[in-house]
Amino acid sequence: MDQVTTHDVVVFLLSFFGGGGLGMLAVKLFIKNEAQKALEKDIAELKAEDESLHKRINWVESEYVTCKYCNMQHSNLATTMNCMDHKLDILIEKKGGKW
C-alpha cells in the first residue's frame, strides 16, 4: 500500500488551488483586502470632504429656495398691480378720460 506523503499533499493543494480558478479568486480577494487597508485613510479624508461639501450645498440650496419664494411673491404682486392698472385704465376710458 502506498502512503501519502507531505509532498503529495502539498502538490495536491497547489494544483487544486492553482488549477481550478480558486487560486486566482484567493489572490484577487487578498489583493482587494490589502488595497482597502492601504486606502482607508484616503477614503476617510474623502468622506470628510464630501460631508463638508454637502453641508455647503444644503446651505446654498436653502438660501436659493428662500430667494425663489421671494421672487415668486414679487412676481405675483407685480401681476396683481398690472391687472389693477389695466382695470383702472378701462374705467378711465369709460368715464371719458377726464378726472
PDB file of C-alpha atoms in Angstrom, residues 3-63:
ATOM      1  CA  GLN A   3       1.473   6.052   1.821  1.00  0.00           C
ATOM      2  CA  VAL A   4       0.522   9.686   1.288  1.00  0.00           C
ATOM      3  CA  THR A   5       3.493  11.913   1.925  1.00  0.00           C
ATOM      4  CA  THR A   6       3.648  15.576   2.807  1.00  0.00           C
ATOM      5  CA  HIS A   7       4.992  16.261  -0.658  1.00  0.00           C
ATOM      6  CA  ASP A   8       1.906  14.650  -2.200  1.00  0.00           C
ATOM      7  CA  VAL A   9      -0.425  16.764  -0.030  1.00  0.00           C
ATOM      8  CA  VAL A  10       1.419  19.994  -0.937  1.00  0.00           C
ATOM      9  CA  VAL A  11       1.358  19.148  -4.651  1.00  0.00           C
ATOM     10  CA  PHE A  12      -2.350  18.316  -4.420  1.00  0.00           C
ATOM     11  CA  LEU A  13      -3.193  21.575  -2.625  1.00  0.00           C
ATOM     12  CA  LEU A  14      -1.153  23.664  -5.061  1.00  0.00           C
ATOM     13  CA  SER A  15      -2.726  22.030  -8.076  1.00  0.00           C
ATOM     14  CA  PHE A  16      -6.213  22.234  -6.532  1.00  0.00           C
ATOM     15  CA  PHE A  17      -5.997  25.945  -5.740  1.00  0.00           C
ATOM     16  CA  GLY A  18      -3.839  26.894  -8.713  1.00  0.00           C
ATOM     17  CA  GLY A  19      -5.519  24.910 -11.424  1.00  0.00           C
ATOM     18  CA  GLY A  20      -9.201  25.338 -10.701  1.00  0.00           C
ATOM     19  CA  GLY A  21      -9.506  29.103 -10.537  1.00  0.00           C
ATOM     20  CA  LEU A  22      -9.837  29.107  -6.792  1.00  0.00           C
ATOM     21  CA  GLY A  23      -6.239  30.252  -6.555  1.00  0.00           C
ATOM     22  CA  MET A  24      -6.969  33.264  -8.741  1.00  0.00           C
ATOM     23  CA  LEU A  25     -10.006  34.064  -6.621  1.00  0.00           C
ATOM     24  CA  ALA A  26      -7.961  33.800  -3.436  1.00  0.00           C
ATOM     25  CA  VAL A  27      -5.261  36.084  -4.878  1.00  0.00           C
ATOM     26  CA  LYS A  28      -7.847  38.631  -6.059  1.00  0.00           C
ATOM     27  CA  LEU A  29      -9.513  38.714  -2.661  1.00  0.00           C
ATOM     28  CA  PHE A  30      -6.140  39.083  -0.944  1.00  0.00           C
ATOM     29  CA  ILE A  31      -5.167  41.984  -3.232  1.00  0.00           C
ATOM     30  CA  LYS A  32      -8.541  43.655  -2.726  1.00  0.00           C
ATOM     31  CA  ASN A  33      -8.246  43.346   1.045  1.00  0.00           C
ATOM     32  CA  GLU A  34      -4.728  44.789   1.051  1.00  0.00           C
ATOM     33  CA  ALA A  35      -5.774  47.666  -1.223  1.00  0.00           C
ATOM     34  CA  GLN A  36      -8.682  48.538   1.084  1.00  0.00           C
ATOM     35  CA  LYS A  37      -6.347  48.563   4.086  1.00  0.00           C
ATOM     36  CA  ALA A  38      -3.902  50.821   2.239  1.00  0.00           C
ATOM     37  CA  LEU A  39      -6.626  53.292   1.200  1.00  0.00           C
ATOM     38  CA  GLU A  40      -8.587  53.526   4.478  1.00  0.00           C
ATOM     39  CA  LYS A  41      -7.011  56.867   5.422  1.00  0.00           C
ATOM     40  CA  ASP A  42      -7.598  58.399   1.971  1.00  0.00           C
ATOM     41  CA  ILE A  43     -11.198  57.184   1.932  1.00  0.00           C
ATOM     42  CA  ALA A  44     -11.841  58.708   5.372  1.00  0.00           C
ATOM     43  CA  GLU A  45     -10.440  62.064   4.198  1.00  0.00           C
ATOM     44  CA  LEU A  46     -12.609  61.996   1.067  1.00  0.00           C
ATOM     45  CA  LYS A  47     -15.712  61.218   3.136  1.00  0.00           C
ATOM     46  CA  ALA A  48     -14.967  64.183   5.422  1.00  0.00           C
ATOM     47  CA  GLU A  49     -14.517  66.495   2.421  1.00  0.00           C
ATOM     48  CA  ASP A  50     -17.716  65.122   0.883  1.00  0.00           C
ATOM     49  CA  GLU A  51     -19.644  65.774   4.099  1.00  0.00           C
ATOM     50  CA  SER A  52     -18.470  69.399   4.310  1.00  0.00           C
ATOM     51  CA  LEU A  53     -19.320  69.900   0.640  1.00  0.00           C
ATOM     52  CA  HIS A  54     -22.857  68.583   1.202  1.00  0.00           C
ATOM     53  CA  LYS A  55     -23.287  70.967   4.138  1.00  0.00           C
ATOM     54  CA  ARG A  56     -22.318  73.906   1.913  1.00  0.00           C
ATOM     55  CA  ILE A  57     -24.633  72.698  -0.866  1.00  0.00           C
ATOM     56  CA  ASN A  58     -27.547  72.375   1.571  1.00  0.00           C
ATOM     57  CA  TRP A  59     -26.911  75.907   2.856  1.00  0.00           C
ATOM     58  CA  VAL A  60     -26.842  77.344  -0.664  1.00  0.00           C
ATOM     59  CA  GLU A  61     -29.977  75.438  -1.656  1.00  0.00           C
ATOM     60  CA  SER A  62     -31.847  76.714   1.376  1.00  0.00           C
ATOM     61  CA  GLU A  63     -30.819  80.307   0.550  1.00  0.00           C
TER      62      GLU A  63
END
